[in-house]
Amino acid sequence: MNILLEGIFYNGHGLAEGNRNLLRILDQAGYRVRIKVRDPSDKYKVLHPKEIDYISSFESNSLPTNDVYLYNWIGSFARINPDFRINIARTTFETDRIPDSWVQELNKFDEVWVQSRFNEMTFTSSGVKVPLHLIPNFFDYRGFSPEGPALSLPITESFKFLSVFDLKKRKGYDLLLQAFLNEFSQEDQTALVIKLRDSRQTDIIEQFIHSHPKAKRKRPGIYIIDHMLVPSDIASLYRACDAFVLPTRGEGWGRPFFEAMLMELPVIGTNWSGHTDFMNERNAYLVDIQGLVKISGNDNPICNGHYWAEPSIEDLQRKMRLVFDNRAEAKEKAKAAKQEISQMYNRRETAKKVIYEIEKYRR
């Protein structure tokens, strides 16, 4: 079975990391793979030279036969490749449905892979008729251990909440900032560490903080990391903090939640969408939602008219305070969470699912 794998591979996005891991799964299973790269300009930005050499070696591979075309990227650009015998699309979306423009194209594929039960439901209800298969996110556990160096941070507070996101309304950063500033003060000796992708987004955060009615002298510390980190520094950042929080309005999978749980951080997240596959009341702190709200004026217009969750600020404050006040209990829950997800979502089990779906076409 010869496979053409298309998507992003080189940048710091979770989809790129997923494709790197999927490439390794396919390669180690003995398939001959060529990759079609959607992010060539990012080739030398974040990865180690050895990783770059490994990935780029697949760009020029020749395929003796055109067996499987595997598209793993944004659904907006998904198109079948008629030169290949089998066409598989793997994509995700974070609202209560997928864009209408995706449906006709996805139905031209032989099958579609989704990351979560949430997407099984939203793709089906949107009109995707071809077979859907649940393949959890591709993840390399090796770099994510709570043991190891912690990133040095210029923070004096004794307790640090961490949040990792792109500055999009979907991520609920407005709710996070409001809840943190409402609930905590300088007397609590707690800080919120925000990891953004680039410095062009910091002004929005700073303006939101400045507009909060709490007096500046009483506000708890909020610290922004606004540049890309290499994978090893991401793990070190998790080690430097005490809990993870993200009141997202919708996720297809929720990669930062998963990473934080592997790092044995207590995790606070919204009780809706893709991450509830692996987050529950036993292993995390789920934030109630007020309901689903219609999206309008969104930074991504393709979402307008859809619905997503509106997390409760009051319950978010309660959950953050609960973790802050009950640190030993929260840490025990976090340790149990790592054991649970490591058993259910380890790379070997995910690789079995991938190989099974491909091999059925050989059979």
XYZ file of C-alpha atoms in Angstrom:
363
model
C 0.000 0.000 0.000
C 1.507 3.284 -1.161
C 0.208 6.441 0.480
C 0.222 10.141 -0.343
C -0.234 12.115 2.893
C -1.157 15.791 2.525
C -1.250 18.476 5.213
C 0.963 20.729 7.312
C 4.094 19.214 8.870
C 6.641 21.833 9.895
C 5.005 24.552 11.990
C 4.006 24.613 15.649
C 0.295 23.993 15.110
C -1.262 20.906 16.653
C -2.346 19.697 13.201
C 1.299 19.738 12.083
C 2.402 17.756 15.110
C -0.395 15.307 14.436
C 0.778 14.822 10.854
C 4.340 14.255 12.010
C 3.129 11.495 14.292
C 0.831 10.035 11.641
C 3.782 9.948 9.224
C 5.802 7.953 11.740
C 2.927 5.531 12.306
C 2.630 4.893 8.571
C 6.381 4.626 8.061
C 6.878 2.221 10.973
C 3.979 0.091 9.720
C 5.938 -0.485 6.515
C 3.932 1.657 4.095
C 5.693 3.669 1.430
C 4.709 7.296 1.977
C 5.120 10.520 0.064
C 4.042 13.757 1.706
C 2.545 16.867 0.116
C 3.446 19.789 2.357
C 1.075 22.705 2.901
C 3.444 24.790 5.067
C 6.844 24.821 3.305
C 7.628 28.370 4.489
C 7.642 27.156 8.124
C 10.193 24.426 7.516
C 13.019 25.860 9.638
C 11.100 27.745 12.327
C 10.460 25.368 15.239
C 11.730 21.839 14.577
C 15.091 20.253 15.348
C 17.265 19.729 12.233
C 17.061 15.932 12.619
C 13.267 16.120 12.643
C 13.310 18.343 9.561
C 15.607 15.906 7.755
C 13.350 12.974 8.584
C 10.167 14.683 7.413
C 11.631 16.222 4.278
C 12.986 12.841 3.165
C 9.381 11.860 2.367
C 8.706 14.838 0.100
C 10.380 13.305 -2.940
C 9.481 9.639 -2.442
C 8.157 7.929 -5.541
C 5.077 5.744 -5.213
C 5.071 2.574 -7.365
C 1.274 2.546 -7.263
C -1.287 5.183 -6.274
C -3.173 3.330 -3.573
C -4.250 5.733 -0.807
C -4.573 9.505 -0.762
C -4.849 10.627 2.875
C -5.753 14.275 3.402
C -5.243 15.473 6.985
C -5.905 19.188 7.239
C -8.658 21.818 7.167
C -11.872 20.663 5.567
C -12.190 23.849 3.488
C -9.407 22.655 1.189
C -10.307 18.965 1.049
C -10.565 17.638 -2.501
C -10.344 14.047 -3.701
C -7.319 13.017 -5.745
C -8.696 11.065 -8.731
C -5.287 9.555 -9.438
C -5.592 7.407 -6.305
C -7.668 4.287 -5.809
C -8.760 5.223 -2.255
C -9.390 8.722 -0.904
C -9.550 9.366 2.862
C -10.098 12.746 4.528
C -9.306 13.457 8.144
C -10.500 16.792 9.504
C -12.348 18.438 12.375
C -14.616 21.340 13.268
C -15.431 22.953 16.596
C -19.054 24.136 16.410
C -22.344 22.231 16.459
C -22.071 21.505 12.691
C -19.639 21.672 9.810
C -19.783 24.311 7.041
C -22.264 23.498 4.282
C -19.501 23.866 1.692
C -17.610 20.942 3.229
C -20.400 18.394 2.994
C -20.503 17.853 -0.766
C -16.718 17.549 -0.998
C -16.345 15.178 1.961
C -19.043 12.931 0.516
C -16.810 12.392 -2.524
C -14.213 10.630 -0.342
C -14.337 6.906 0.362
C -14.377 7.628 4.088
C -13.765 10.409 6.622
C -11.761 10.133 9.832
C -12.819 12.258 12.815
C -11.102 12.814 16.149
C -13.987 12.634 18.611
C -17.505 11.376 19.244
C -18.535 15.021 19.157
C -17.424 15.225 15.514
C -19.075 11.902 14.701
C -22.322 13.566 15.729
C -21.735 16.965 14.088
C -20.496 15.558 10.767
C -23.383 13.081 10.551
C -26.044 15.643 11.439
C -24.555 18.025 8.846
C -25.106 15.509 6.055
C -21.861 13.557 5.681
C -23.022 10.184 4.342
C -19.755 8.342 3.658
C -18.427 6.054 6.428
C -17.047 7.907 9.444
C -14.273 6.377 11.551
C -13.141 7.648 14.945
C -9.334 7.923 15.021
C -8.152 9.814 18.138
C -5.537 12.507 17.874
C -2.001 11.447 16.950
C 0.308 12.157 19.836
C 3.927 11.526 20.825
C 4.048 10.942 24.572
C 7.830 10.859 24.849
C 8.354 14.549 25.555
C 5.459 14.905 27.991
C 6.558 13.823 31.448
C 6.076 15.759 34.689
C 9.686 14.927 35.543
C 12.234 17.228 33.991
C 13.309 20.874 33.852
C 10.788 23.657 34.357
C 10.832 26.780 32.230
C 12.254 29.746 34.112
C 9.528 32.366 34.508
C 9.901 35.862 36.030
C 6.975 35.244 38.372
C 6.965 35.598 42.159
C 3.434 34.299 42.819
C 3.301 30.912 44.528
C 0.527 29.395 42.351
C 0.333 29.650 38.580
C -2.612 28.889 36.298
C -1.613 28.227 32.686
C -3.663 28.713 29.527
C -2.492 27.976 25.960
C -4.501 29.246 22.996
C -4.679 31.281 19.800
C -6.424 34.584 20.361
C -9.787 33.592 18.918
C -13.206 34.161 20.424
C -13.797 30.405 20.275
C -11.086 29.891 22.878
C -12.993 31.902 25.504
C -10.042 34.083 26.459
C -12.469 36.895 27.361
C -14.232 34.642 29.863
C -10.905 33.442 31.287
C -9.585 36.948 31.891
C -12.842 38.156 33.399
C -13.157 35.147 35.706
C -9.544 35.309 36.883
C -9.668 39.048 37.548
C -13.047 38.718 39.280
C -12.033 35.855 41.540
C -8.446 36.590 42.577
C -6.445 39.504 43.893
C -2.809 40.191 44.695
C -3.404 38.834 48.210
C -3.993 35.343 46.772
C -0.446 35.181 45.408
C -1.638 33.500 42.234
C -0.820 34.281 38.609
C -2.261 33.504 35.192
C 0.299 32.574 32.529
C -0.988 32.924 28.954
C 0.841 31.296 26.047
C 0.022 32.877 22.676
C 1.396 32.043 19.251
C 2.805 35.483 18.405
C 3.224 39.027 19.718
C 0.618 40.567 17.395
C -2.084 39.412 19.808
C -0.828 40.866 23.090
C -2.474 44.294 22.762
C -5.955 42.763 22.893
C -5.145 40.948 26.133
C -3.593 44.041 27.690
C -6.571 46.215 26.729
C -8.986 43.720 28.262
C -7.010 43.678 31.528
C -6.834 47.490 31.590
C -10.613 47.785 31.135
C -11.481 45.513 34.069
C -13.076 47.488 36.927
C -10.815 46.020 39.641
C -8.227 48.558 40.787
C -4.818 48.006 39.231
C -3.107 47.672 42.618
C -5.452 44.807 43.532
C -5.313 42.825 40.288
C -3.605 39.422 40.305
C -0.605 38.947 38.051
C -1.150 38.060 34.391
C 1.910 37.152 32.326
C 1.995 36.677 28.538
C 4.382 34.511 26.526
C 3.869 35.725 22.970
C 6.314 33.753 20.832
C 6.667 30.237 19.490
C 8.274 27.639 21.743
C 10.019 24.491 20.589
C 8.296 21.271 21.779
C 10.729 20.717 24.662
C 10.053 24.228 25.996
C 6.297 23.607 25.848
C 6.742 20.666 28.220
C 8.954 22.816 30.462
C 6.241 25.484 30.534
C 3.675 22.976 31.790
C 6.126 21.896 34.510
C 6.530 25.510 35.631
C 2.791 25.872 36.352
C 0.333 24.361 38.828
C -2.958 24.011 36.902
C -4.347 24.406 33.391
C -7.521 26.302 32.480
C -9.271 27.045 29.178
C -12.996 27.972 29.002
C -13.247 27.111 25.303
C -16.491 27.534 23.431
C -15.785 24.475 21.287
C -13.038 22.000 20.354
C -12.686 19.184 17.867
C -10.208 17.473 20.187
C -8.585 19.903 22.633
C -4.874 19.195 22.384
C -3.681 21.555 25.206
C -6.061 19.828 27.646
C -4.555 16.476 26.704
C -0.993 17.756 27.021
C -1.686 19.271 30.439
C -3.214 16.012 31.676
C -0.138 14.096 30.522
C 1.934 16.559 32.543
C -0.200 15.794 35.633
C -1.672 19.284 35.884
C -5.199 19.678 37.250
C -7.268 20.671 34.217
C -10.279 23.012 34.080
C -12.285 23.044 30.853
C -15.757 23.477 29.382
C -18.207 20.587 29.614
C -18.941 20.489 25.870
C -17.407 19.303 22.572
C -14.470 17.112 21.582
C -12.329 17.079 24.718
C -15.125 15.479 26.739
C -14.039 12.205 25.083
C -11.139 12.134 27.553
C -12.199 14.687 30.199
C -14.846 13.807 32.776
C -15.803 14.529 36.375
C -13.360 11.880 37.647
C -10.232 13.261 36.020
C -10.883 16.977 35.433
C -12.866 20.032 36.537
C -15.640 20.572 34.019
C -17.190 24.032 33.733
C -20.966 24.223 33.315
C -22.345 25.887 30.218
C -25.221 28.362 30.175
C -26.353 26.842 26.895
C -25.531 27.003 23.193
C -25.475 30.427 21.558
C -25.681 31.450 17.900
C -22.401 32.722 16.491
C -22.260 36.087 14.754
C -19.473 38.516 13.858
C -16.861 35.847 14.475
C -13.200 36.234 13.530
C -13.718 33.151 11.337
C -16.827 33.986 9.237
C -17.347 30.354 8.296
C -18.662 29.796 11.854
C -21.328 32.496 11.697
C -24.828 31.050 12.031
C -23.556 27.963 13.842
C -23.867 27.388 17.593
C -21.268 26.790 20.294
C -21.169 26.685 24.072
C -21.229 29.667 26.387
C -19.360 28.646 29.567
C -20.584 29.987 32.880
C -18.196 32.614 34.272
C -19.530 31.972 37.775
C -18.821 28.234 37.555
C -15.421 28.906 35.992
C -14.559 31.070 38.988
C -15.766 28.340 41.345
C -13.654 25.679 39.640
C -10.533 27.851 39.631
C -11.012 28.646 43.302
C -11.641 24.965 44.070
C -8.353 23.927 42.478
C -6.499 26.798 44.139
C -7.860 25.998 47.618
C -7.572 22.189 47.357
C -4.175 21.670 45.779
C -3.383 18.239 47.175
C -6.747 16.836 46.112
C -6.408 18.428 42.671
C -2.946 16.944 42.241
C -4.186 13.441 43.052
C -6.950 13.831 40.482
C -4.350 14.958 37.948
C -2.166 11.906 38.559
C -5.140 9.595 38.078
C -6.042 11.490 34.888
C -2.651 10.783 33.348
C -2.958 7.060 34.051
C -6.429 6.959 32.527
C -5.648 8.759 29.271
C -2.299 7.001 28.859
C -4.079 3.667 28.808
C -6.932 4.730 26.533
C -5.082 6.921 24.041
C -1.569 5.555 23.779
C 0.168 5.641 20.422
C 0.144 1.879 19.971
C -3.651 1.692 20.203
C -4.087 4.633 17.848
C -1.648 3.082 15.366
C -3.712 -0.130 15.397
C -6.806 1.840 14.391
C -4.958 3.587 11.538
C -3.482 0.350 10.187
C -6.813 -1.465 10.410
C -8.602 1.219 8.374
C -5.923 1.133 5.662
C -5.472 -2.626 5.552
C -9.152 -3.264 4.947
C -8.628 -1.933 1.426
C -5.867 -4.438 0.840
C -8.106 -7.225 2.146
